[in-house]
Coordinates of C-alpha atoms and ligand atoms in Angstrom, one line a residue:
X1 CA -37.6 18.9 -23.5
X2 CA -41.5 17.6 -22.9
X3 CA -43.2 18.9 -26.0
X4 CA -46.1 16.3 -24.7
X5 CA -46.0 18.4 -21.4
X6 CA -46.6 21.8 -23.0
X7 CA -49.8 20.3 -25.2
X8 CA -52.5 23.1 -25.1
X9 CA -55.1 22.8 -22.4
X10 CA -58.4 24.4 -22.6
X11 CA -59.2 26.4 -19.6
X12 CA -62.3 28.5 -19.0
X13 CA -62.1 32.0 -19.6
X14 CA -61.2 33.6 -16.1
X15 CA -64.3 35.6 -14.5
X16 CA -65.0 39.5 -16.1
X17 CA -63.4 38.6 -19.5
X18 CA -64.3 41.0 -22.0
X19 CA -64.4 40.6 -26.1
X20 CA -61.9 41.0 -27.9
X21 CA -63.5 44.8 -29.4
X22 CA -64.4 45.7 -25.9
X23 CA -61.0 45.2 -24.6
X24 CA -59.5 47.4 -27.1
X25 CA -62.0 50.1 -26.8
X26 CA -60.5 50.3 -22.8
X27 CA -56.8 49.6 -24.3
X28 CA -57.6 53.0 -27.1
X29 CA -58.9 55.1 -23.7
X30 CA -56.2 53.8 -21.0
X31 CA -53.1 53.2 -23.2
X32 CA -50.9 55.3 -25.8
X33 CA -51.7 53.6 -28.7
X34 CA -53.8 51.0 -27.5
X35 CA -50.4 49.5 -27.3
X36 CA -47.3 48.2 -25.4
X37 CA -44.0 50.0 -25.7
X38 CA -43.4 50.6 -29.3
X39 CA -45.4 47.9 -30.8
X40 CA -48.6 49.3 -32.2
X41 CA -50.1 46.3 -34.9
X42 CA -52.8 47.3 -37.1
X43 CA -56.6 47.0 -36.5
X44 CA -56.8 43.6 -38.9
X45 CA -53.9 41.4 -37.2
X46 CA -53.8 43.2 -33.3
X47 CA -55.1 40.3 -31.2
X48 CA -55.6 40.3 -26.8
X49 CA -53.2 37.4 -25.6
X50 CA -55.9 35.1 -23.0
X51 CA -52.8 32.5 -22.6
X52 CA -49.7 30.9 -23.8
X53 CA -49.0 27.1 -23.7
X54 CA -45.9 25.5 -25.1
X55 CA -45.1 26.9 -28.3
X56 CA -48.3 28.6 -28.8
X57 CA -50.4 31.3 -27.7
X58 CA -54.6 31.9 -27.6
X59 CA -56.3 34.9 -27.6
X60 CA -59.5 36.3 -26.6
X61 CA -61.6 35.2 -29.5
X62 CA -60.3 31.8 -28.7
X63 CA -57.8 32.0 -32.1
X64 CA -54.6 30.0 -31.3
X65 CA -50.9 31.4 -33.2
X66 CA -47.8 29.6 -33.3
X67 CA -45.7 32.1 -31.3
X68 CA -42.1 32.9 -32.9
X69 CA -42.0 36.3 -30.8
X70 CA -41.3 34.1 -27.5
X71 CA -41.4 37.1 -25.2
X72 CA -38.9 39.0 -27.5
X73 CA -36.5 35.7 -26.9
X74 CA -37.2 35.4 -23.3
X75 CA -38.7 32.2 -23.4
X76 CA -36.7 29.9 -24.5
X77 CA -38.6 26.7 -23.2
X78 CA -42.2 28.5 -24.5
X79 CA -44.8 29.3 -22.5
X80 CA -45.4 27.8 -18.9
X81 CA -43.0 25.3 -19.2
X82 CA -43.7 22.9 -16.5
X83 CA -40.5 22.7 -14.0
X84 CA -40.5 26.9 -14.1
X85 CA -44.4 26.8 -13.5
X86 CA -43.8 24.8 -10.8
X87 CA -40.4 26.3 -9.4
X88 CA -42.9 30.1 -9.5
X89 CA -46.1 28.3 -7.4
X90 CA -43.6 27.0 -5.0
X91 CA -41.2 29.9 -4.4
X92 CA -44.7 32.3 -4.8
X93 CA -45.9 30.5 -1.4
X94 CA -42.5 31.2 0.2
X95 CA -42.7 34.7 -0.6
X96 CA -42.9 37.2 -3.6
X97 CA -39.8 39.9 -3.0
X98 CA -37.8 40.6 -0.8
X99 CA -35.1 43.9 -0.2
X100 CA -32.1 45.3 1.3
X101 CA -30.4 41.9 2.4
X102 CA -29.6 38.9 0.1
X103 CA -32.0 35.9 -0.3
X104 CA -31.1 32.3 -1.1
X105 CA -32.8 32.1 -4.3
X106 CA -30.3 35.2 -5.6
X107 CA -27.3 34.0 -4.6
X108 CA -28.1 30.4 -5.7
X109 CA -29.0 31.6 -9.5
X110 CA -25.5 33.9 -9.0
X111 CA -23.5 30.7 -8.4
X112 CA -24.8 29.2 -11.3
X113 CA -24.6 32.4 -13.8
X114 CA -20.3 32.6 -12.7
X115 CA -20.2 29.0 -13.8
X116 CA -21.8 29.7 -17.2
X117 CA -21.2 33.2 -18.2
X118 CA -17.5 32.1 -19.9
X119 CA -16.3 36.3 -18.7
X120 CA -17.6 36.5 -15.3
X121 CA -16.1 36.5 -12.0
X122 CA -18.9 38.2 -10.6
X123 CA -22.7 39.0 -11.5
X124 CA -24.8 42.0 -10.2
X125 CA -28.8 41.5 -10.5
X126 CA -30.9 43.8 -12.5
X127 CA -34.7 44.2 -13.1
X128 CA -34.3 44.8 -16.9
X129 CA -31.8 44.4 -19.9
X130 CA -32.1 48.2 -20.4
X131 CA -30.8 48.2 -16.6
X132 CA -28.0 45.9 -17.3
X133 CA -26.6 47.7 -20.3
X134 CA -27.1 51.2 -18.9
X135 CA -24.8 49.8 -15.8
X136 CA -22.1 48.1 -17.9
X137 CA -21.6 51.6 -19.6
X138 CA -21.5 53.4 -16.6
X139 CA -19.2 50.6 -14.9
X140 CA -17.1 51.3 -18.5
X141 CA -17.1 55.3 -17.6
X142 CA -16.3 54.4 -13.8
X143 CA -13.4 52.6 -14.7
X144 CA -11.8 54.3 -17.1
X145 CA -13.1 58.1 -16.4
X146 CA -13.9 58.5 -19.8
X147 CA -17.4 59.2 -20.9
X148 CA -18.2 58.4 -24.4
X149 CA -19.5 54.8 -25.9
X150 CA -19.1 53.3 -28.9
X151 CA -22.2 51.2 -30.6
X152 CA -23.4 50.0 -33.9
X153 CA -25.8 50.9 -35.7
X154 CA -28.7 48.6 -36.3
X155 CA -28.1 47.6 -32.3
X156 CA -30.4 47.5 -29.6
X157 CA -29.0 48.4 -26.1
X158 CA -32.2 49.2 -24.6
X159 CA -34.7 52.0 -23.5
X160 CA -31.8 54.3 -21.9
X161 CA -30.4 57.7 -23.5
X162 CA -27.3 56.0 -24.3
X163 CA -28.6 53.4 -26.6
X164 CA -31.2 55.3 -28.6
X165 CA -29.1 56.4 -31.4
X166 CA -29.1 54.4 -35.0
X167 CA -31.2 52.0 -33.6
X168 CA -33.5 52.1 -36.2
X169 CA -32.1 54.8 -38.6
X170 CA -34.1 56.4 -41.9
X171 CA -31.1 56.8 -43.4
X172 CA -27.7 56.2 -42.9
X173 CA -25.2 58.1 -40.0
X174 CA -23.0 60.7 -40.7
X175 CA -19.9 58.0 -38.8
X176 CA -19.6 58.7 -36.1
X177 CA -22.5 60.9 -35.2
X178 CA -25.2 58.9 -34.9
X179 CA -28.9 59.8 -35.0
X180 CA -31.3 60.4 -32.5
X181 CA -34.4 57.6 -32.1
X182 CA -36.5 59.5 -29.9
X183 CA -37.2 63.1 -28.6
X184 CA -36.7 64.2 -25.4
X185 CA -32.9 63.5 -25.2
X186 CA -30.2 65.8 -23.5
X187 CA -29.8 68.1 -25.7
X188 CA -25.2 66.8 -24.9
X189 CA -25.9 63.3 -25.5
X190 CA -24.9 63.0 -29.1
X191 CA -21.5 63.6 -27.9
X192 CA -21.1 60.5 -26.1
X193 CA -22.7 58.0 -28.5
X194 CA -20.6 57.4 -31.3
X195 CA -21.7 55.0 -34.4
X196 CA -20.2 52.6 -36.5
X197 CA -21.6 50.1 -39.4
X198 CA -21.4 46.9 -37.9
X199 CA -18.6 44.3 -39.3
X200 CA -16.6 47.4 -40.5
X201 CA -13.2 47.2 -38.3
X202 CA -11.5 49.7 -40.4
X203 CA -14.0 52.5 -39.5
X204 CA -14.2 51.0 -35.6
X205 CA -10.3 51.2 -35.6
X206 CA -10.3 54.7 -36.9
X207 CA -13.0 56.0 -34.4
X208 CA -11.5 54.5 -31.9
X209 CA -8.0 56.1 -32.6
X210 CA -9.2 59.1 -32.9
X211 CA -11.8 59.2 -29.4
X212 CA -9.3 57.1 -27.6
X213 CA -8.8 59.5 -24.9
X214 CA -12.4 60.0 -24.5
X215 CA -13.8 56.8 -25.2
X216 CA -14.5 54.1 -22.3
X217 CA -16.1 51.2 -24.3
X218 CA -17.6 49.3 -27.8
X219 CA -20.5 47.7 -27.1
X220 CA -21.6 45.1 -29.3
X221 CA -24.4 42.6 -29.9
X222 CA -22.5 39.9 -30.8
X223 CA -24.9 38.5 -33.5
X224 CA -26.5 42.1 -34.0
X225 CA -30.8 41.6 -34.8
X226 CA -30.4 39.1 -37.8
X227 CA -27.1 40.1 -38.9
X228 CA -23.8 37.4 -38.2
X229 CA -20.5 39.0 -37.9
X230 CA -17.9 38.4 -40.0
X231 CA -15.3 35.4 -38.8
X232 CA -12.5 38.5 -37.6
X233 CA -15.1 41.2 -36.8
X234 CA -15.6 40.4 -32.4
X235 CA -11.8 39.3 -32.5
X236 CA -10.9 42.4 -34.0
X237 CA -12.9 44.3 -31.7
X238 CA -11.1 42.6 -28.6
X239 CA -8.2 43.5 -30.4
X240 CA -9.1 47.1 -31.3
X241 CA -10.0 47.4 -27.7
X242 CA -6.9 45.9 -26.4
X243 CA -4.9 48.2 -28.6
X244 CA -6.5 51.3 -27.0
X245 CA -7.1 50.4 -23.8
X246 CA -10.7 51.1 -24.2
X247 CA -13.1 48.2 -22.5
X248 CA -15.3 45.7 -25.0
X249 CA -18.7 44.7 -23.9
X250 CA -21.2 42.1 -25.0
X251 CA -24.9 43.0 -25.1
X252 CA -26.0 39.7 -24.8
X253 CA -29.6 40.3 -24.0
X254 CA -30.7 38.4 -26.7
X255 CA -27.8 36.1 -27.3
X256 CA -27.1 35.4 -23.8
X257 CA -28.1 31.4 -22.9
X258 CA -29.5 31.2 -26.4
X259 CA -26.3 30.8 -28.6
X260 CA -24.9 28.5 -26.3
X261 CA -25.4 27.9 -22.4
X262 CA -22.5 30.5 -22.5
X263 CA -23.9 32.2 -25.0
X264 CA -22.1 34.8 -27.7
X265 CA -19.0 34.1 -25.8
X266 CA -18.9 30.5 -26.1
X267 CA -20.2 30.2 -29.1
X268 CA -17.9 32.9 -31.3
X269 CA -14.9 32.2 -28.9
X270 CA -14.4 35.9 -27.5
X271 CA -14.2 37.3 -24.2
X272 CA -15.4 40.5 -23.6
X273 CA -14.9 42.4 -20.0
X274 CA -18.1 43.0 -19.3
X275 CA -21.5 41.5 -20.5
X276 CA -25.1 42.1 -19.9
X277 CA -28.1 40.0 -19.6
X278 CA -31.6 40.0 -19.3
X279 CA -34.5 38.1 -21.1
X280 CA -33.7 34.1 -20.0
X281 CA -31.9 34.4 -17.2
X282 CA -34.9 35.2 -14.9
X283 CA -36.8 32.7 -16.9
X284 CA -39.8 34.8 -18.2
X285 CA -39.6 37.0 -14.9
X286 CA -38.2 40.5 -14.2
X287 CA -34.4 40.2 -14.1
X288 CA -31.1 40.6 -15.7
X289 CA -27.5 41.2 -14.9
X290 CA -24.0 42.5 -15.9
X291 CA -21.0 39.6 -15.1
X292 CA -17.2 40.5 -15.9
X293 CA -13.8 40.8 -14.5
X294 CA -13.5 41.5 -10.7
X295 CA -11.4 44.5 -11.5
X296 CA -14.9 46.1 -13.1
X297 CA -17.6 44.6 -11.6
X298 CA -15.8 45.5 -7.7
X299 CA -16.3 48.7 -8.7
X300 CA -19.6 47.9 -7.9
X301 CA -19.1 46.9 -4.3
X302 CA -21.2 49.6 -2.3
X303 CA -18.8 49.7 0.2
X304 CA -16.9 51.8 -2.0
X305 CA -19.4 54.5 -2.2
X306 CA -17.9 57.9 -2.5
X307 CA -15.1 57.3 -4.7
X308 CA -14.9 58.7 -7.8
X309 CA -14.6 55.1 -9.3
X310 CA -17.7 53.9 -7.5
X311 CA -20.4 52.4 -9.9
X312 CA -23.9 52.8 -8.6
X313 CA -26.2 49.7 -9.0
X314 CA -29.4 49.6 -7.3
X315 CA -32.9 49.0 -7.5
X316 CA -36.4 47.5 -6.1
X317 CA -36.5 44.3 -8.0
X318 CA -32.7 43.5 -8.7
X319 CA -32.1 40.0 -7.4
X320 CA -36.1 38.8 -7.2
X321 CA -36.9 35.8 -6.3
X322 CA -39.7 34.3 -8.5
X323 CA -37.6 35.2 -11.3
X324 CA -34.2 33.8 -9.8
X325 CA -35.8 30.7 -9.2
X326 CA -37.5 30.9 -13.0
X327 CA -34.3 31.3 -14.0
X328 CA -32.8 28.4 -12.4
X329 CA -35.4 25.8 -13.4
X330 CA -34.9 27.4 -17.2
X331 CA -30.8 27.1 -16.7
X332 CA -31.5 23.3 -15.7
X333 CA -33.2 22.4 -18.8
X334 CA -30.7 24.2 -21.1
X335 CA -27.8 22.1 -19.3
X336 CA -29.4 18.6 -20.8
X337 CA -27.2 17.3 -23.4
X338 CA -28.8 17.8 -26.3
X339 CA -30.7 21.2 -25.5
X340 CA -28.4 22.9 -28.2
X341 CA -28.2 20.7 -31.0
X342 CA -32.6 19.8 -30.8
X343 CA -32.8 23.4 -30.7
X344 CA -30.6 24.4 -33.9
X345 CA -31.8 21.6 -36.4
X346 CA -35.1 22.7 -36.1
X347 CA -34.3 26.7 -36.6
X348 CA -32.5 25.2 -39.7
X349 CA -35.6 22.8 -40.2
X350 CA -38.1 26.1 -39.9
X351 CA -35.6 28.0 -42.6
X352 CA -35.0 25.6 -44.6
X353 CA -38.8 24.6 -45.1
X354 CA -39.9 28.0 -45.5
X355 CA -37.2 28.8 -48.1
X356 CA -38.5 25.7 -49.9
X357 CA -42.2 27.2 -49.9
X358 CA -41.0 31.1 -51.3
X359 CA -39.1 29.8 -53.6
X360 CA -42.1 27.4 -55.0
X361 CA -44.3 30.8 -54.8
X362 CA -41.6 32.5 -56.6
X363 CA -41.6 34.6 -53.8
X364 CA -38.0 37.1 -54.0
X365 CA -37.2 36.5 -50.2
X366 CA -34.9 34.3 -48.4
X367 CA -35.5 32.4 -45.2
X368 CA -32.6 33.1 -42.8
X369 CA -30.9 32.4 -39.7
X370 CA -28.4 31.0 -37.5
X371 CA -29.1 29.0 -34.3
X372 CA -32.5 30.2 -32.9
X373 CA -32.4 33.4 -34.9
X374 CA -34.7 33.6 -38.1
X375 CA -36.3 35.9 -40.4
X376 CA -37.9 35.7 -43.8
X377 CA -36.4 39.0 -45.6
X378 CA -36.7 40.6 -49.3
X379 CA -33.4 40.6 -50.0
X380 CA -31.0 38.1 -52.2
X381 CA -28.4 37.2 -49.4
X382 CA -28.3 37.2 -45.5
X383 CA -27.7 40.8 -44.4
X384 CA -24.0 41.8 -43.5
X385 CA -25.1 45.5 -41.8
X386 CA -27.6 47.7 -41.3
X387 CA -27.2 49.4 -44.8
X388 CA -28.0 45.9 -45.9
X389 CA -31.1 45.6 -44.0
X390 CA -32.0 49.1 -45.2
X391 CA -31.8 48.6 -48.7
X392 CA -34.1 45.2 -48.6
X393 CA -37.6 45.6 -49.8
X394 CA -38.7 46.1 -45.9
X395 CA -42.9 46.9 -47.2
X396 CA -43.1 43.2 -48.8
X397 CA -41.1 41.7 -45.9
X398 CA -43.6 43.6 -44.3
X399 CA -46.4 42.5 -46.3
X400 CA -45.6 39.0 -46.0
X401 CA -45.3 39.3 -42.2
X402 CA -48.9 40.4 -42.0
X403 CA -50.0 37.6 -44.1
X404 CA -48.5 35.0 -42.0
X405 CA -50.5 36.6 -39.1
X406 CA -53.9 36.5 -40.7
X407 CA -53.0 32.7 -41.6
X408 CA -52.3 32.2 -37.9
X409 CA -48.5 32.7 -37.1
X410 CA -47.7 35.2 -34.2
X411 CA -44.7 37.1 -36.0
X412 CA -43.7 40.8 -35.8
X413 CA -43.3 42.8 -38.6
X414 CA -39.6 43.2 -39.7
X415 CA -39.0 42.0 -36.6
X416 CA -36.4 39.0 -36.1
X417 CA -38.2 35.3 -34.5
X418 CA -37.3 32.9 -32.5
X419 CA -37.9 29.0 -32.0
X420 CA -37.8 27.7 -28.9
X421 CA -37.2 24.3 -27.5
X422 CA -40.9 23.4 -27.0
X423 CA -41.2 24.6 -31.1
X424 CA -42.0 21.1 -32.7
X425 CA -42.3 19.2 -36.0
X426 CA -46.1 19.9 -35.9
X427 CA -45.5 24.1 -36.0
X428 CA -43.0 23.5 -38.8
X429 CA -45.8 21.6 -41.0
X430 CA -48.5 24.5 -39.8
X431 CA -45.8 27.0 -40.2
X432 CA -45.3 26.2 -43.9
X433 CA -48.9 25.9 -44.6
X434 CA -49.4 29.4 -42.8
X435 CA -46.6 31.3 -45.2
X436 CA -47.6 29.0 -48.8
X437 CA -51.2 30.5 -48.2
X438 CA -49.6 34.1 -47.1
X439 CA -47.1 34.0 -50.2
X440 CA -50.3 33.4 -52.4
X441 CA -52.2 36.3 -50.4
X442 CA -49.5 39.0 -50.9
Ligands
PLP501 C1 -29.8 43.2 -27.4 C2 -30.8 43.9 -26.4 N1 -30.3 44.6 -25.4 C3 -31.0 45.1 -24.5 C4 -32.4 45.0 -24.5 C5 -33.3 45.6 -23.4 O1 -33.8 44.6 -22.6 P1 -35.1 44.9 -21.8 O2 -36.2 45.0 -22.8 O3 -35.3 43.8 -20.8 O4 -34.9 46.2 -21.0 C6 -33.0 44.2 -25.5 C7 -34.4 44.0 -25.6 O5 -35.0 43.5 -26.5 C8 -32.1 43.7 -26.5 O6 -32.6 43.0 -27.5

């Protein structure tokens, strides 16, 4: 890690750059929300990004935030970390995509990812995590010929029908129907999502028993949002899985090469049979993938197309190369030896300063986190489920978050953060100022 190499340059604004009002009176005309995806922030703390450097990000007023929203944990070395800038200008020159037959770059970053990824004896490239989760389930149906999934609720699997149940419930599920996030669902679909509290084995061993005939896989994130899991809950769900010959698989979106280099599985010890990725592993570009066992992932192998077991993967972007090769240059700095350990201690350095300032504000919220992973939430101890999370005071965490914007910190509200390994000692002592002022705001 370069901190020094990521120090914010000033650059003139680029040619035809509008104001900050101007932009969002095109963003209010053009785009749902004046937003992207489901984020819509409100009027007094929405800002234009210009650029990110390191572990910060300017917008178009020229205001500069320390970012803990890292591209929603994609980048994990901040923003336009030298050796990946460099590793995009050069592969950019050498072309942008390609399709239909492999290129080097692909295959290269697929040589590296069966090294790392601790379940994988094969990877398949997607554009998106939503891609790579959507396959793993269908690779799960394929294989077993059954057609319901098992999830948590609280989890994220992505933008696909399969995952938008419980995701971010009003009120508890009625175990094991879940409920619906979004309209515009098959009106069958509730069917074949099934829900369980996270860390509860008892009620995952008793759907399972009971929808074992029907039911091709869990799928978990292994540290789900905020949450840990319990020392026996991902062993008991290998367990649980083994039991009923029903397939386990690791969302590891999020957790994937930010855990460990072999992410959740590596760091908790447990092997699922299939995994998905996304986020890091194009480095800040447009890819993900599913690795696991040969015996799943050959069901993959288009030469098998037209058997009932066959498990369709396809699409524009899957394998791209400017992301392949950002991916590489990213993988190569997470290998150094200390990449881990720098990275940790100063998670547990943000949380343990910030708990240090609420608690001097008298402020009823804890500072909490594990690894990269951190949160300031109104509750008394670190969340164990969803209900937990539920039942917190999530206005004043709210409140709080909105606070720390104004004072300068780019957070999301009730939304998780991350640190990255370009975070330094610097955004810790500007991070603490930013939340004593917020805590005297709210
Ligand atoms: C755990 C998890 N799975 C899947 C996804 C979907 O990934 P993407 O947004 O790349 O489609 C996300 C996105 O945040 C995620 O957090």
């Amino acid at each position: 890690m370069t901190p020094a190499d990521t120090a914010i340059a000033e650059a003139p604004d680029p040619v035809g750059a509008m104001g900050h009002e101007d932009y969002y009176k095109v963003a209010t005309d053009s785009l749902p929300g004046a937003g992207l995806g489901s984020y819509s922030l409100p009027d007094d703390v929405r800002f234009v990004i210009r650029k990110g450097a390191g572990s910060r990000l300017q917008d178009v007023r020229g205001r500069w935030y320390i970012d803990y929203v890292g591209g929603a944990g994609t980048l994990i070395l901040g923003h336009a970390f030298p050796t990946v800038v460099d590793a995009i200008k050069d592969q950019a020159e050498r072309g942008i995509h390609f399709f239909g037959t492999l290129n080097e770059q692909c295959i290269q970053l697929a040589e590296d990812l069966k090294e790392i990824i601790p379940c994988a004896d094969r990877v398949a490239f997607t554009t998106t995590g939503s891609e790579a989760t959507a396959y793993a389930m269908r690779t799960a149906r394929a294989a077993t010929g059954r057609s319901k999934i098992l999830k948590f609720e609280g989890a994220y699997h992505g933008n696909h029908d399969y995952s938008a149940f419980s995701v971010t419930p009003t009120a508890l599920s009625n175990y094991p129907q879940g409920r619906p996030d979004t309209g515009g669902l098959p009106a069958n679909m509730a069917e074949n999502v099934l829900v369980s509290p996270y860390n509860d084995l008892d009620t995952v061993r008793r759907i399972v028993e009971e929808h074992r005939d029907d039911l091709a896989a869990i799928i978990v994130e292994p540290l789900q949002r905020i949450i840990l899991p319990d020392d026996d809950f991902l062993p008991g769900l290998r367990k649980t899985c083994d039991d009923n010959d029903v397939l386990l698989i690791f969302d590891e979106v999020v957790t994937g090469f930010r855990l460990a280099l072999g992410g959740a599985q590596e760091y908790f010890g447990v092997l699922p049979d299939i995994a998905s990725y996304g986020k890091i592993v194009g480095g800040g570009g447009p890819l993900g993938c599913v690795g696991g066992k040969a015996e799943y992932m050959d069901l993959m192998n288009p030469r098998n197309k037209g058997q009932a077991n066959y498990s369709y993967v396809n699409g524009t972007l899957h394998g791209n190369p400017i992301a392949a090769v950002a991916g590489m240059a990213t993988l190569a700095e997470l290998k150094k030896p200390s990449f881990y350990k720098d990275l940790h201690a100063l998670a547990d350095d943000v949380c343990k300063a910030c708990q240090e300032v609420l608690d001097k504000n008298n402020v009823p919220a804890i500072a909490t986190g594990k690894a990269s992973f951190w949160q300031i939430l109104f509750m008394d101890k670190p969340p164990n489920n969803h209900a937990d999370v539920m039942n917190s005071d999530a206005a004043a965490t709210r409140a709080l978050d909105l606070a720390q914007m104004h004072e300068g910190l780019y957070v999301l509200p009730n939304v998780r953060r991350f640190v990255s390994g370009v975070h330094t000692g610097q955004d810790i002592e500007d991070t603490v100022r930013a939340l004593d002022a917020a805590c005297k705001k709210i």
